[in-house]
Amino acid sequence: MEAESDKISAYVVSSELLKSFEAAAKQYKVPVDLLLSIGWNESRLNNYDGKPNADNGFGMMNLVSNSTKTTLELASQITGIEIDKLKTDAESNINGAAAVIAQYQMELNPQLSESPTVSDWSNAIKKYFQSPNEELNNSYLEVVIGTLELINRNDNRVTIEDRILISPLAGLPVVTKIWKPAHSTNFETANRGRGSITSLVIHMMEGTYLGSISWAQQQHTGPSAAHYYVRSSDGEITHMVKDKDIAYHARSANSYTIGIEHEGKISEPAWLTTSMYNSSAKLAAELCYSYGIPVDRAHIKGHSEYPDQTHTDPGQYWDWTLYMRYVQSWYAEYVRYGN
């Protein structure tokens, strides 16, 4: 769903980059628009000069090497391309991702291993994302499929509209949350609801997901906790303070807000993954729908934008345009299916 207030711009895929996508698609028999969509959603087609993100993922296709996800190593194994080159060279990175996706398709849907229809690749797309949380895998699939409608061709020119378009799998969106209560000293028991919860506060943790959760579960001289915590790598959400209660997260704004913390540091933009933006926005849309919060920047603001604050989060690298487009798109789905 398009946000009505947004003026839509378009990213032009360079002819050289398009050739790399087309060559990889042809070699591994993967739909080229599927590769473009994944690259767009993982990095906005930015190779990041071989620098890793917070998940230790590399390149525009986010080939990952960590304890739970090894698409980088698998890509090297299949293609024979050295790992360092997969990290730094855009063409190699695209080839590696295409090879991994093709192998997943062969494992999961061998009868459709050469299908030109992207929806036939759904299981392979979810495995490429590879979260232990199936709801997050489905959310990733929704965004990848939705992006296909934003890819336009005119002669030899390919553009991708710079907006968010979500393709819901079925009905009202669902936000999966893990409940881990904060220490009782870090919030005030209350009975807030629609009318008394009027705004959302966007935070950066200035640390890791697990470390921040652990902190909120302990008693401190300066009590602090937010309602929700979102992980960078896959957008997993932990719920620590009930919405009705007043979490100590934004000083003078505590009484009327819900706080959403995001893994990372304001000085390190690599933490700001598409997965975290999308998952947080889906949560924000659900909260706005549930409590009648207007979906605009007057009511969804950074910690630093509220009165009487000493923090500067979420910082200069937080992409408010992208985030609000996600929120608006998910909110439209709540309105569509919730009425």
Short mmCIF file of C-alpha atoms in Angstrom, two decimals:
data_model
loop_
_atom_site.label_atom_id
_atom_site.label_comp_id
_atom_site.label_asym_id
_atom_site.label_seq_id
_atom_site.Cartn_x
_atom_site.Cartn_y
_atom_site.Cartn_z
CA MET A 1 0.00 0.00 0.00
CA GLU A 2 1.36 3.40 -0.94
CA ALA A 3 1.46 6.17 1.62
CA GLU A 4 -0.71 8.87 0.05
CA SER A 5 1.51 11.70 1.24
CA ASP A 6 4.69 10.27 -0.30
CA LYS A 7 6.08 11.59 -3.55
CA ILE A 8 7.46 8.50 -5.24
CA SER A 9 10.99 8.54 -6.61
CA ALA A 10 12.66 5.72 -8.50
CA TYR A 11 16.08 4.12 -8.31
CA VAL A 12 17.63 3.48 -11.73
CA VAL A 13 19.51 0.18 -11.90
CA SER A 14 22.73 0.86 -13.81
CA SER A 15 23.22 -1.10 -17.02
CA GLU A 16 26.39 -2.68 -15.62
CA LEU A 17 24.69 -3.81 -12.43
CA LEU A 18 21.67 -5.08 -14.34
CA LYS A 19 23.96 -7.19 -16.51
CA SER A 20 25.38 -8.79 -13.36
CA PHE A 21 21.90 -9.66 -12.11
CA GLU A 22 20.84 -10.99 -15.49
CA ALA A 23 23.97 -13.12 -15.85
CA ALA A 24 23.52 -14.64 -12.39
CA ALA A 25 19.83 -15.29 -13.06
CA LYS A 26 20.65 -17.02 -16.34
CA GLN A 27 23.46 -19.13 -14.90
CA TYR A 28 21.50 -20.39 -11.89
CA LYS A 29 18.01 -20.24 -13.44
CA VAL A 30 16.67 -17.91 -10.77
CA PRO A 31 14.13 -15.20 -11.77
CA VAL A 32 16.07 -11.98 -12.22
CA ASP A 33 13.37 -9.90 -10.51
CA LEU A 34 13.64 -12.15 -7.46
CA LEU A 35 17.35 -11.37 -7.23
CA LEU A 36 16.69 -7.65 -7.73
CA SER A 37 14.02 -7.67 -5.03
CA ILE A 38 16.25 -9.42 -2.50
CA GLY A 39 19.13 -7.08 -3.29
CA TRP A 40 16.84 -4.07 -2.95
CA ASN A 41 15.45 -5.18 0.39
CA GLU A 42 18.78 -6.29 1.84
CA SER A 43 20.82 -3.23 0.91
CA ARG A 44 19.05 -0.89 -1.52
CA LEU A 45 21.58 -2.37 -4.00
CA ASN A 46 24.53 -1.01 -2.01
CA ASN A 47 27.61 -3.24 -1.72
CA TYR A 48 28.97 -1.32 1.33
CA ASP A 49 32.60 -1.70 0.18
CA GLY A 50 32.83 -5.16 1.68
CA LYS A 51 32.09 -3.98 5.21
CA PRO A 52 30.01 -6.36 7.38
CA ASN A 53 26.68 -5.46 8.92
CA ALA A 54 25.71 -6.31 12.50
CA ASP A 55 24.82 -9.85 11.45
CA ASN A 56 28.25 -10.28 9.81
CA GLY A 57 26.55 -10.16 6.43
CA PHE A 58 28.32 -8.86 3.34
CA GLY A 59 27.43 -7.11 0.12
CA MET A 60 24.19 -6.07 -1.49
CA MET A 61 22.76 -9.60 -1.21
CA ASN A 62 23.72 -9.92 2.48
CA LEU A 63 25.71 -13.16 2.36
CA VAL A 64 26.05 -14.02 6.05
CA SER A 65 28.69 -15.81 8.11
CA ASN A 66 27.84 -16.36 11.76
CA SER A 67 27.06 -19.17 14.20
CA THR A 68 23.53 -19.74 12.89
CA LYS A 69 23.67 -18.68 9.24
CA THR A 70 26.40 -19.51 6.73
CA THR A 71 25.16 -18.39 3.32
CA LEU A 72 28.56 -16.81 2.65
CA GLU A 73 30.40 -20.11 3.05
CA LEU A 74 27.74 -21.98 1.09
CA ALA A 75 28.01 -19.49 -1.76
CA SER A 76 31.77 -20.02 -1.90
CA GLN A 77 31.34 -23.78 -1.83
CA ILE A 78 28.85 -23.78 -4.72
CA THR A 79 30.49 -21.17 -6.94
CA GLY A 80 34.16 -21.72 -6.18
CA ILE A 81 34.54 -17.97 -5.62
CA GLU A 82 36.85 -17.06 -2.74
CA ILE A 83 35.09 -15.72 0.36
CA ASP A 84 36.98 -12.41 0.31
CA LYS A 85 35.83 -11.78 -3.26
CA LEU A 86 32.23 -12.64 -2.36
CA LYS A 87 32.44 -10.02 0.38
CA THR A 88 33.83 -7.20 -1.74
CA ASP A 89 32.93 -7.73 -5.41
CA ALA A 90 29.32 -6.91 -6.31
CA GLU A 91 29.09 -9.27 -9.28
CA SER A 92 30.48 -12.16 -7.22
CA ASN A 93 28.15 -11.34 -4.35
CA ILE A 94 25.13 -11.50 -6.69
CA ASN A 95 26.36 -14.78 -8.19
CA GLY A 96 26.82 -16.24 -4.73
CA ALA A 97 23.31 -15.34 -3.64
CA ALA A 98 21.81 -16.73 -6.85
CA ALA A 99 23.68 -19.99 -6.33
CA VAL A 100 22.46 -20.33 -2.74
CA ILE A 101 18.85 -19.56 -3.64
CA ALA A 102 18.96 -22.03 -6.54
CA GLN A 103 20.29 -24.75 -4.24
CA TYR A 104 17.58 -24.09 -1.67
CA GLN A 105 14.96 -24.28 -4.42
CA MET A 106 16.39 -27.59 -5.62
CA GLU A 107 16.24 -28.95 -2.06
CA LEU A 108 12.73 -27.71 -1.27
CA ASN A 109 10.91 -27.63 -4.62
CA PRO A 110 12.97 -29.58 -7.18
CA GLN A 111 10.04 -29.84 -9.58
CA LEU A 112 9.98 -26.01 -9.77
CA SER A 113 13.74 -25.46 -9.84
CA GLU A 114 13.56 -23.50 -13.09
CA SER A 115 10.19 -21.81 -12.61
CA PRO A 116 10.05 -18.19 -13.83
CA THR A 117 7.25 -17.47 -11.33
CA VAL A 118 8.67 -15.89 -8.18
CA SER A 119 5.87 -17.15 -5.92
CA ASP A 120 7.03 -20.70 -6.73
CA TRP A 121 10.26 -19.83 -4.92
CA SER A 122 8.60 -18.88 -1.61
CA ASN A 123 10.23 -21.59 0.50
CA ALA A 124 13.66 -20.85 -0.93
CA ILE A 125 13.18 -17.13 -0.20
CA LYS A 126 12.30 -17.87 3.42
CA LYS A 127 15.25 -20.24 3.80
CA TYR A 128 17.55 -17.57 2.42
CA PHE A 129 16.37 -15.27 5.23
CA GLN A 130 16.65 -18.20 7.64
CA SER A 131 15.18 -16.95 10.90
CA PRO A 132 14.21 -19.51 13.56
CA ASN A 133 10.97 -17.50 13.84
CA GLU A 134 8.62 -18.54 11.03
CA GLU A 135 6.54 -15.37 11.37
CA LEU A 136 9.65 -13.33 10.55
CA ASN A 137 10.38 -15.56 7.56
CA ASN A 138 6.84 -14.94 6.32
CA SER A 139 7.23 -11.20 6.85
CA TYR A 140 10.42 -11.21 4.76
CA LEU A 141 8.65 -13.14 2.03
CA GLU A 142 5.78 -10.64 2.03
CA VAL A 143 8.14 -7.73 1.45
CA VAL A 144 10.20 -9.50 -1.23
CA ILE A 145 7.05 -10.46 -3.16
CA GLY A 146 5.58 -6.99 -2.71
CA THR A 147 8.69 -5.35 -4.15
CA LEU A 148 8.18 -7.16 -7.47
CA GLU A 149 5.38 -4.72 -8.26
CA LEU A 150 7.81 -1.82 -7.87
CA ILE A 151 10.25 -3.06 -10.52
CA ASN A 152 9.53 -1.37 -13.85
CA ARG A 153 10.99 -1.89 -17.32
CA ASN A 154 11.03 0.62 -20.16
CA ASP A 155 13.08 -0.57 -23.13
CA ASN A 156 16.48 -1.41 -21.62
CA ARG A 157 15.95 0.73 -18.52
CA VAL A 158 15.01 -0.85 -15.19
CA THR A 159 13.85 1.19 -12.21
CA ILE A 160 12.69 0.31 -8.72
CA GLU A 161 10.17 2.64 -7.10
CA ASP A 162 11.46 3.91 -3.79
CA ARG A 163 8.45 3.01 -1.70
CA ILE A 164 7.15 0.07 0.30
CA LEU A 165 4.58 -2.32 -1.05
CA ILE A 166 3.65 -5.34 1.05
CA SER A 167 1.99 -8.48 -0.24
CA PRO A 168 0.24 -10.01 2.82
CA LEU A 169 0.14 -13.78 2.88
CA ALA A 170 -3.30 -14.01 4.48
CA GLY A 171 -5.46 -11.57 6.41
CA LEU A 172 -4.63 -9.45 9.43
CA PRO A 173 -0.86 -9.09 9.99
CA VAL A 174 0.48 -10.89 13.05
CA VAL A 175 3.33 -9.60 15.19
CA THR A 176 5.05 -12.36 17.16
CA LYS A 177 6.54 -11.22 20.48
CA ILE A 178 8.54 -13.05 23.12
CA TRP A 179 7.43 -12.12 26.64
CA LYS A 180 10.30 -11.52 29.08
CA PRO A 181 9.17 -9.22 31.90
CA ALA A 182 11.39 -6.37 33.01
CA HIS A 183 12.30 -6.00 36.67
CA SER A 184 9.43 -4.41 38.58
CA THR A 185 11.56 -1.39 39.52
CA ASN A 186 11.92 -0.42 35.85
CA PHE A 187 8.27 0.44 35.27
CA GLU A 188 5.14 1.63 37.03
CA THR A 189 1.99 -0.47 37.08
CA ALA A 190 -0.87 1.44 35.46
CA ASN A 191 -4.07 0.95 33.51
CA ARG A 192 -3.43 2.85 30.29
CA GLY A 193 -5.23 2.18 27.03
CA ARG A 194 -6.78 3.84 24.01
CA GLY A 195 -6.81 7.58 24.67
CA SER A 196 -4.04 7.60 27.25
CA ILE A 197 -1.40 6.03 24.98
CA THR A 198 -0.93 8.66 22.29
CA SER A 199 2.62 8.37 20.93
CA LEU A 200 5.53 6.02 20.23
CA VAL A 201 9.19 6.59 21.10
CA ILE A 202 11.91 5.16 18.85
CA HIS A 203 15.12 4.30 20.71
CA MET A 204 18.53 2.81 19.95
CA MET A 205 19.84 0.47 22.62
CA GLU A 206 23.48 1.60 22.38
CA GLY A 207 24.23 -2.07 22.86
CA THR A 208 23.18 -5.55 21.95
CA TYR A 209 19.73 -7.09 21.98
CA LEU A 210 20.49 -9.72 24.62
CA GLY A 211 22.55 -7.34 26.73
CA SER A 212 19.76 -4.76 26.77
CA ILE A 213 17.14 -7.35 27.67
CA SER A 214 19.35 -8.55 30.52
CA TRP A 215 19.77 -4.97 31.74
CA ALA A 216 16.00 -4.39 31.81
CA GLN A 217 15.53 -7.55 33.90
CA GLN A 218 17.76 -6.20 36.67
CA GLN A 219 17.36 -3.56 39.36
CA HIS A 220 19.47 -0.42 38.92
CA THR A 221 20.07 2.86 40.69
CA GLY A 222 18.65 4.61 37.63
CA PRO A 223 15.68 2.44 36.62
CA SER A 224 15.06 2.03 32.90
CA ALA A 225 13.22 -0.23 30.46
CA ALA A 226 11.21 0.12 27.29
CA HIS A 227 8.11 -1.84 26.32
CA TYR A 228 9.64 -3.59 23.28
CA TYR A 229 13.10 -4.62 22.08
CA VAL A 230 13.85 -5.40 18.41
CA ARG A 231 16.83 -7.44 17.18
CA SER A 232 18.93 -6.23 14.26
CA SER A 233 19.64 -9.51 12.48
CA ASP A 234 16.09 -10.74 11.90
CA GLY A 235 13.69 -8.34 13.61
CA GLU A 236 12.80 -10.62 16.53
CA ILE A 237 10.76 -8.73 19.14
CA THR A 238 10.89 -9.13 22.92
CA HIS A 239 8.05 -7.58 24.95
CA MET A 240 9.23 -6.53 28.43
CA VAL A 241 6.65 -4.09 29.83
CA LYS A 242 2.92 -4.42 29.25
CA ASP A 243 1.45 -1.65 27.12
CA LYS A 244 -0.87 -0.60 29.93
CA ASP A 245 2.07 0.03 32.27
CA ILE A 246 4.41 3.03 32.29
CA ALA A 247 7.94 2.03 31.32
CA TYR A 248 10.82 4.25 32.39
CA HIS A 249 12.31 5.06 28.99
CA ALA A 250 11.69 8.70 28.03
CA ARG A 251 11.49 10.81 31.19
CA SER A 252 8.69 13.38 30.83
CA ALA A 253 7.10 11.40 27.97
CA ASN A 254 6.76 8.13 29.88
CA SER A 255 3.13 8.53 30.88
CA TYR A 256 1.66 8.74 27.37
CA THR A 257 4.09 6.77 25.22
CA ILE A 258 5.17 3.25 24.33
CA GLY A 259 8.91 2.77 23.85
CA ILE A 260 10.50 0.60 21.15
CA GLU A 261 14.21 -0.13 21.53
CA HIS A 262 16.35 -1.16 18.54
CA GLU A 263 19.58 -3.11 18.72
CA GLY A 264 22.69 -1.15 17.83
CA LYS A 265 24.54 2.12 18.31
CA ILE A 266 23.71 5.49 16.81
CA SER A 267 27.26 5.83 15.43
CA GLU A 268 27.17 2.46 13.61
CA PRO A 269 24.62 2.39 10.75
CA ALA A 270 25.35 -1.27 9.94
CA TRP A 271 22.94 -2.23 12.73
CA LEU A 272 20.03 -0.66 10.82
CA THR A 273 18.86 -3.64 8.80
CA THR A 274 15.79 -3.88 6.61
CA SER A 275 14.60 -6.73 8.82
CA MET A 276 14.69 -4.55 11.93
CA TYR A 277 12.99 -1.61 10.20
CA ASN A 278 10.25 -3.85 8.82
CA SER A 279 9.58 -5.76 12.04
CA SER A 280 9.57 -2.61 14.16
CA ALA A 281 7.28 -0.85 11.70
CA LYS A 282 4.86 -3.76 11.74
CA LEU A 283 4.80 -3.53 15.54
CA ALA A 284 4.35 0.25 15.40
CA ALA A 285 1.46 -0.15 12.96
CA GLU A 286 -0.21 -2.67 15.25
CA LEU A 287 0.16 -0.31 18.22
CA CYS A 288 -1.17 2.65 16.24
CA TYR A 289 -4.16 0.61 15.10
CA SER A 290 -4.85 -0.76 18.59
CA TYR A 291 -4.61 2.55 20.45
CA GLY A 292 -5.76 5.05 17.82
CA ILE A 293 -2.35 6.68 17.47
CA PRO A 294 -2.04 8.81 14.30
CA VAL A 295 0.48 7.37 11.86
CA ASP A 296 2.64 10.46 11.43
CA ARG A 297 5.90 11.97 12.62
CA ALA A 298 4.13 14.09 15.20
CA HIS A 299 3.20 10.92 17.10
CA ILE A 300 6.03 8.54 16.13
CA LYS A 301 9.22 10.29 17.17
CA GLY A 302 12.77 9.60 18.23
CA HIS A 303 13.81 9.71 21.87
CA SER A 304 15.66 12.98 21.24
CA GLU A 305 12.54 14.66 19.82
CA TYR A 306 10.51 14.59 23.03
CA PRO A 307 10.76 17.39 25.63
CA ASP A 308 13.24 17.25 28.49
CA GLN A 309 15.49 14.51 27.07
CA THR A 310 19.26 14.02 27.31
CA HIS A 311 19.63 11.31 24.65
CA THR A 312 20.22 11.72 20.90
CA ASP A 313 18.82 8.43 19.63
CA PRO A 314 17.91 7.06 17.21
CA GLY A 315 20.56 9.27 15.60
CA GLN A 316 21.43 10.64 12.18
CA TYR A 317 21.53 7.30 10.39
CA TRP A 318 17.98 6.28 11.24
CA ASP A 319 16.02 6.37 7.96
CA TRP A 320 12.75 8.01 8.93
CA THR A 321 11.43 8.09 5.37
CA LEU A 322 11.90 4.35 4.94
CA TYR A 323 10.59 3.55 8.41
CA MET A 324 7.44 5.62 8.08
CA ARG A 325 6.69 4.09 4.68
CA TYR A 326 6.85 0.67 6.29
CA VAL A 327 4.62 1.79 9.17
CA GLN A 328 2.07 3.32 6.80
CA SER A 329 2.03 0.23 4.61
CA TRP A 330 1.50 -2.16 7.50
CA TYR A 331 -1.09 0.15 9.04
CA ALA A 332 -3.06 0.05 5.78
CA GLU A 333 -3.17 -3.73 6.09
CA TYR A 334 -4.51 -3.52 9.66
CA VAL A 335 -7.23 -1.15 8.46
CA ARG A 336 -7.98 -3.36 5.46
CA TYR A 337 -8.33 -6.61 7.37
CA GLY A 338 -9.23 -5.35 10.83
CA ASN A 339 -12.54 -3.64 10.04
#
